[in-house]
């Protein structure tokens, strides 16, 4: 049986080696290659992901039997919904797009990429139907990739002249709290470690989620920065 610390070290290496942590789309944001038109495309797709995630995570919280795990999941759910007095996070993202003239479509009203639908459906299937261990592994990947994602988006958004300190609150907030989110899911995953079978399921979910996210970011890059040349 692999010791818990060694398991997490290996899991972190495996996830960080995938395109959910570093990819051309994130690099394009950091390098100032994203235009307002690109944001218009990106925002609708990303919004579906972040708007539905707390609801799906609440479903996973309902499924778990261990109260310690449920507590850690609940921390992230409450955080995403603004805590006791803060703004719901997807509303903050709306505010970050507004100065650019980008109005995000209501859920179900946008033309979603197949990879966007696959990501949201994949999270639903994993969290609501899969094993608890694999679902926790998938959630671990989402949180582990959150900080490099937010850091990249912040670098791009802050370059737009229309952005203000107030409109960038979504990014400031997540630059601070993403580490806490990782700590919470780490503690949740730790509750189900200890057996080789559990480790295999956690890793399976983590890498499946990494693939879904990698496909999502790759599709957005192709749709925005690297648009196909037409004859």
Short mmCIF file of C-alpha atoms in Angstrom, two decimals:
data_model
loop_
_atom_site.label_atom_id
_atom_site.label_comp_id
_atom_site.label_asym_id
_atom_site.label_seq_id
_atom_site.Cartn_x
_atom_site.Cartn_y
_atom_site.Cartn_z
CA UNK A 1 0.00 0.00 0.00
CA UNK A 2 1.37 3.41 -1.01
CA UNK A 3 1.78 5.88 1.88
CA UNK A 4 -0.64 8.80 1.74
CA UNK A 5 2.04 11.48 1.32
CA UNK A 6 3.65 9.60 -1.56
CA UNK A 7 0.23 9.13 -3.15
CA UNK A 8 -0.52 12.85 -3.11
CA UNK A 9 2.95 13.70 -4.41
CA UNK A 10 2.47 11.35 -7.36
CA UNK A 11 -1.10 12.56 -7.96
CA UNK A 12 0.03 16.19 -8.01
CA UNK A 13 2.77 15.40 -10.52
CA UNK A 14 0.36 13.53 -12.77
CA UNK A 15 -2.30 16.25 -12.74
CA UNK A 16 0.19 19.10 -13.18
CA UNK A 17 1.64 17.36 -16.23
CA UNK A 18 -1.70 17.69 -18.05
CA UNK A 19 -3.19 20.51 -20.09
CA UNK A 20 -5.67 21.40 -17.37
CA UNK A 21 -2.86 23.15 -15.48
CA UNK A 22 -0.85 24.64 -18.34
CA UNK A 23 -2.02 25.02 -21.92
CA UNK A 24 -1.91 27.44 -24.89
CA UNK A 25 -5.19 29.10 -23.87
CA UNK A 26 -3.85 30.08 -20.45
CA UNK A 27 -0.62 31.27 -22.08
CA UNK A 28 -2.60 33.40 -24.54
CA UNK A 29 -4.32 35.16 -21.64
CA UNK A 30 -1.03 35.77 -19.86
CA UNK A 31 0.61 37.05 -23.04
CA UNK A 32 -2.13 39.54 -23.87
CA UNK A 33 -3.27 37.68 -26.96
CA UNK A 34 -6.93 37.57 -25.89
CA UNK A 35 -9.16 40.21 -27.46
CA UNK A 36 -12.55 41.47 -26.31
CA UNK A 37 -14.08 39.37 -29.07
CA UNK A 38 -12.30 36.34 -27.61
CA UNK A 39 -13.71 37.17 -24.17
CA UNK A 40 -17.21 37.21 -25.66
CA UNK A 41 -16.70 33.65 -26.85
CA UNK A 42 -14.92 32.48 -23.72
CA UNK A 43 -17.31 34.02 -21.19
CA UNK A 44 -20.44 32.09 -22.20
CA UNK A 45 -18.59 28.77 -22.16
CA UNK A 46 -16.78 29.38 -18.87
CA UNK A 47 -19.94 30.72 -17.24
CA UNK A 48 -21.79 27.45 -17.79
CA UNK A 49 -18.95 25.65 -16.01
CA UNK A 50 -18.70 27.92 -12.97
CA UNK A 51 -22.46 28.51 -12.66
CA UNK A 52 -23.33 24.81 -12.52
CA UNK A 53 -20.36 23.58 -10.50
CA UNK A 54 -21.60 24.51 -6.97
CA UNK A 55 -24.95 22.84 -7.66
CA UNK A 56 -23.30 19.64 -8.88
CA UNK A 57 -20.88 19.68 -5.95
CA UNK A 58 -23.85 19.96 -3.59
CA UNK A 59 -25.14 16.75 -5.16
CA UNK A 60 -21.87 15.01 -4.38
CA UNK A 61 -22.02 16.32 -0.81
CA UNK A 62 -25.46 14.72 -0.47
CA UNK A 63 -24.10 11.36 -1.64
CA UNK A 64 -21.20 11.03 0.79
CA UNK A 65 -21.74 9.21 4.08
CA UNK A 66 -18.75 10.63 5.95
CA UNK A 67 -19.61 13.91 7.67
CA UNK A 68 -15.97 15.00 7.63
CA UNK A 69 -15.95 14.77 3.85
CA UNK A 70 -19.31 16.51 3.59
CA UNK A 71 -17.99 19.34 5.74
CA UNK A 72 -14.99 19.91 3.46
CA UNK A 73 -17.17 19.87 0.34
CA UNK A 74 -19.64 22.25 1.97
CA UNK A 75 -16.84 24.76 2.60
CA UNK A 76 -16.24 25.07 -1.14
CA UNK A 77 -19.95 25.21 -1.95
CA UNK A 78 -20.50 28.04 0.55
CA UNK A 79 -17.36 29.82 -0.66
CA UNK A 80 -18.51 29.72 -4.30
CA UNK A 81 -21.88 31.14 -3.24
CA UNK A 82 -20.24 34.10 -1.53
CA UNK A 83 -19.91 32.93 2.05
CA UNK A 84 -22.04 34.63 4.67
CA UNK A 85 -21.95 38.15 3.22
CA UNK A 86 -20.01 38.11 -0.06
CA UNK A 87 -21.20 38.18 -3.65
CA UNK A 88 -21.91 34.91 -5.45
CA UNK A 89 -18.81 34.20 -7.50
CA UNK A 90 -20.45 33.83 -10.88
CA UNK A 91 -21.96 37.30 -10.35
CA UNK A 92 -18.46 38.66 -9.78
CA UNK A 93 -17.41 37.11 -13.08
CA UNK A 94 -20.32 38.86 -14.79
CA UNK A 95 -19.02 42.13 -13.33
CA UNK A 96 -15.53 41.45 -14.66
CA UNK A 97 -16.92 41.15 -18.18
CA UNK A 98 -19.36 44.07 -18.06
CA UNK A 99 -16.83 46.93 -18.54
CA UNK A 100 -15.70 45.20 -21.73
CA UNK A 101 -19.24 45.32 -23.09
CA UNK A 102 -19.60 41.56 -22.70
CA UNK A 103 -23.03 40.44 -21.52
CA UNK A 104 -23.04 36.75 -20.66
CA UNK A 105 -25.92 34.70 -22.02
CA UNK A 106 -28.32 33.09 -19.61
CA UNK A 107 -27.74 29.40 -18.95
CA UNK A 108 -29.00 27.38 -21.88
CA UNK A 109 -29.16 30.39 -24.20
CA UNK A 110 -25.62 30.27 -25.60
CA UNK A 111 -24.24 28.17 -28.44
CA UNK A 112 -22.09 25.82 -26.39
CA UNK A 113 -19.07 24.02 -27.74
CA UNK A 114 -19.24 20.21 -27.61
CA UNK A 115 -16.30 20.26 -25.21
CA UNK A 116 -18.16 22.64 -22.88
CA UNK A 117 -21.16 20.33 -22.76
CA UNK A 118 -18.86 17.34 -22.31
CA UNK A 119 -17.15 19.02 -19.35
CA UNK A 120 -20.36 19.87 -17.50
CA UNK A 121 -21.97 16.51 -18.30
CA UNK A 122 -18.77 14.76 -17.28
CA UNK A 123 -18.72 16.49 -13.91
CA UNK A 124 -22.38 15.58 -13.37
CA UNK A 125 -21.82 11.94 -14.24
CA UNK A 126 -18.69 11.64 -12.12
CA UNK A 127 -20.06 13.49 -9.07
CA UNK A 128 -23.61 12.15 -9.13
CA UNK A 129 -23.14 8.61 -10.46
CA UNK A 130 -19.49 7.58 -10.10
CA UNK A 131 -17.72 6.24 -7.07
CA UNK A 132 -17.16 8.68 -4.24
CA UNK A 133 -13.41 8.15 -4.55
CA UNK A 134 -13.33 9.00 -8.26
CA UNK A 135 -15.59 12.02 -7.71
CA UNK A 136 -13.29 13.34 -5.01
CA UNK A 137 -10.36 12.80 -7.35
CA UNK A 138 -12.12 14.80 -10.04
CA UNK A 139 -12.86 17.60 -7.60
CA UNK A 140 -9.21 17.56 -6.52
CA UNK A 141 -8.14 18.19 -10.11
CA UNK A 142 -10.59 21.07 -10.50
CA UNK A 143 -9.21 22.79 -7.41
CA UNK A 144 -5.56 22.01 -8.11
CA UNK A 145 -5.88 23.59 -11.55
CA UNK A 146 -7.85 26.57 -10.23
CA UNK A 147 -4.99 28.83 -9.20
CA UNK A 148 -2.98 28.67 -12.46
CA UNK A 149 -6.26 29.17 -14.35
CA UNK A 150 -7.28 32.25 -12.38
CA UNK A 151 -3.76 33.70 -12.43
CA UNK A 152 -3.68 33.42 -16.22
CA UNK A 153 -7.11 34.98 -16.69
CA UNK A 154 -6.23 37.84 -14.34
CA UNK A 155 -3.14 38.70 -16.37
CA UNK A 156 -5.28 38.98 -19.48
CA UNK A 157 -8.23 40.87 -18.01
CA UNK A 158 -6.08 43.46 -16.25
CA UNK A 159 -4.58 44.50 -19.59
CA UNK A 160 -7.92 45.72 -20.93
CA UNK A 161 -8.14 49.51 -20.46
CA UNK A 162 -11.80 49.17 -19.50
CA UNK A 163 -11.05 46.92 -16.52
CA UNK A 164 -11.09 48.54 -13.10
CA UNK A 165 -10.03 47.52 -9.61
CA UNK A 166 -13.70 46.87 -8.83
CA UNK A 167 -14.34 44.80 -11.94
CA UNK A 168 -11.33 42.59 -11.25
CA UNK A 169 -12.64 41.51 -7.84
CA UNK A 170 -13.46 38.03 -9.14
CA UNK A 171 -9.78 37.44 -9.85
CA UNK A 172 -8.42 39.08 -6.70
CA UNK A 173 -10.72 36.95 -4.58
CA UNK A 174 -9.82 33.68 -6.24
CA UNK A 175 -6.10 34.41 -6.14
CA UNK A 176 -6.55 34.45 -2.36
CA UNK A 177 -8.96 31.57 -1.79
CA UNK A 178 -7.89 28.94 -4.31
CA UNK A 179 -5.25 27.61 -1.92
CA UNK A 180 -7.94 27.12 0.70
CA UNK A 181 -10.06 25.23 -1.81
CA UNK A 182 -7.13 22.90 -2.47
CA UNK A 183 -6.62 22.37 1.26
CA UNK A 184 -10.30 21.53 1.77
CA UNK A 185 -10.47 18.97 -1.01
CA UNK A 186 -7.10 17.55 0.04
CA UNK A 187 -8.56 16.93 3.50
CA UNK A 188 -11.64 15.34 1.94
CA UNK A 189 -9.63 13.05 -0.32
CA UNK A 190 -7.39 12.09 2.58
CA UNK A 191 -10.43 10.59 4.32
CA UNK A 192 -10.77 7.92 1.61
CA UNK A 193 -7.08 7.11 1.10
CA UNK A 194 -5.35 4.10 2.58
CA UNK A 195 -6.21 1.25 0.23
CA UNK A 196 -4.76 0.60 -3.21
CA UNK A 197 -8.26 0.29 -4.67
CA UNK A 198 -9.23 3.71 -3.33
CA UNK A 199 -6.02 5.25 -4.64
CA UNK A 200 -6.73 3.83 -8.09
CA UNK A 201 -10.25 5.29 -8.12
CA UNK A 202 -9.06 8.71 -6.92
CA UNK A 203 -6.37 8.81 -9.59
CA UNK A 204 -8.83 7.64 -12.24
CA UNK A 205 -11.26 10.45 -11.43
CA UNK A 206 -8.47 13.01 -11.21
CA UNK A 207 -7.08 12.17 -14.64
CA UNK A 208 -10.50 11.86 -16.26
CA UNK A 209 -11.29 15.36 -15.05
CA UNK A 210 -7.91 16.60 -16.27
CA UNK A 211 -8.75 15.27 -19.73
CA UNK A 212 -12.18 16.94 -19.75
CA UNK A 213 -10.67 20.26 -18.70
CA UNK A 214 -7.78 19.93 -21.14
CA UNK A 215 -10.21 19.31 -24.00
CA UNK A 216 -12.27 22.32 -22.89
CA UNK A 217 -9.33 24.72 -22.87
CA UNK A 218 -8.00 23.32 -26.16
CA UNK A 219 -11.38 23.89 -27.82
CA UNK A 220 -11.56 27.46 -26.53
CA UNK A 221 -8.07 28.16 -27.84
CA UNK A 222 -9.07 26.85 -31.27
CA UNK A 223 -12.26 28.91 -31.22
CA UNK A 224 -10.56 32.15 -30.19
CA UNK A 225 -6.84 32.66 -30.58
CA UNK A 226 -6.19 29.95 -33.12
CA UNK A 227 -9.24 30.24 -35.31
CA UNK A 228 -9.25 27.93 -38.34
CA UNK A 229 -8.37 29.58 -41.63
CA UNK A 230 -11.26 29.54 -44.09
CA UNK A 231 -10.86 29.59 -47.84
#
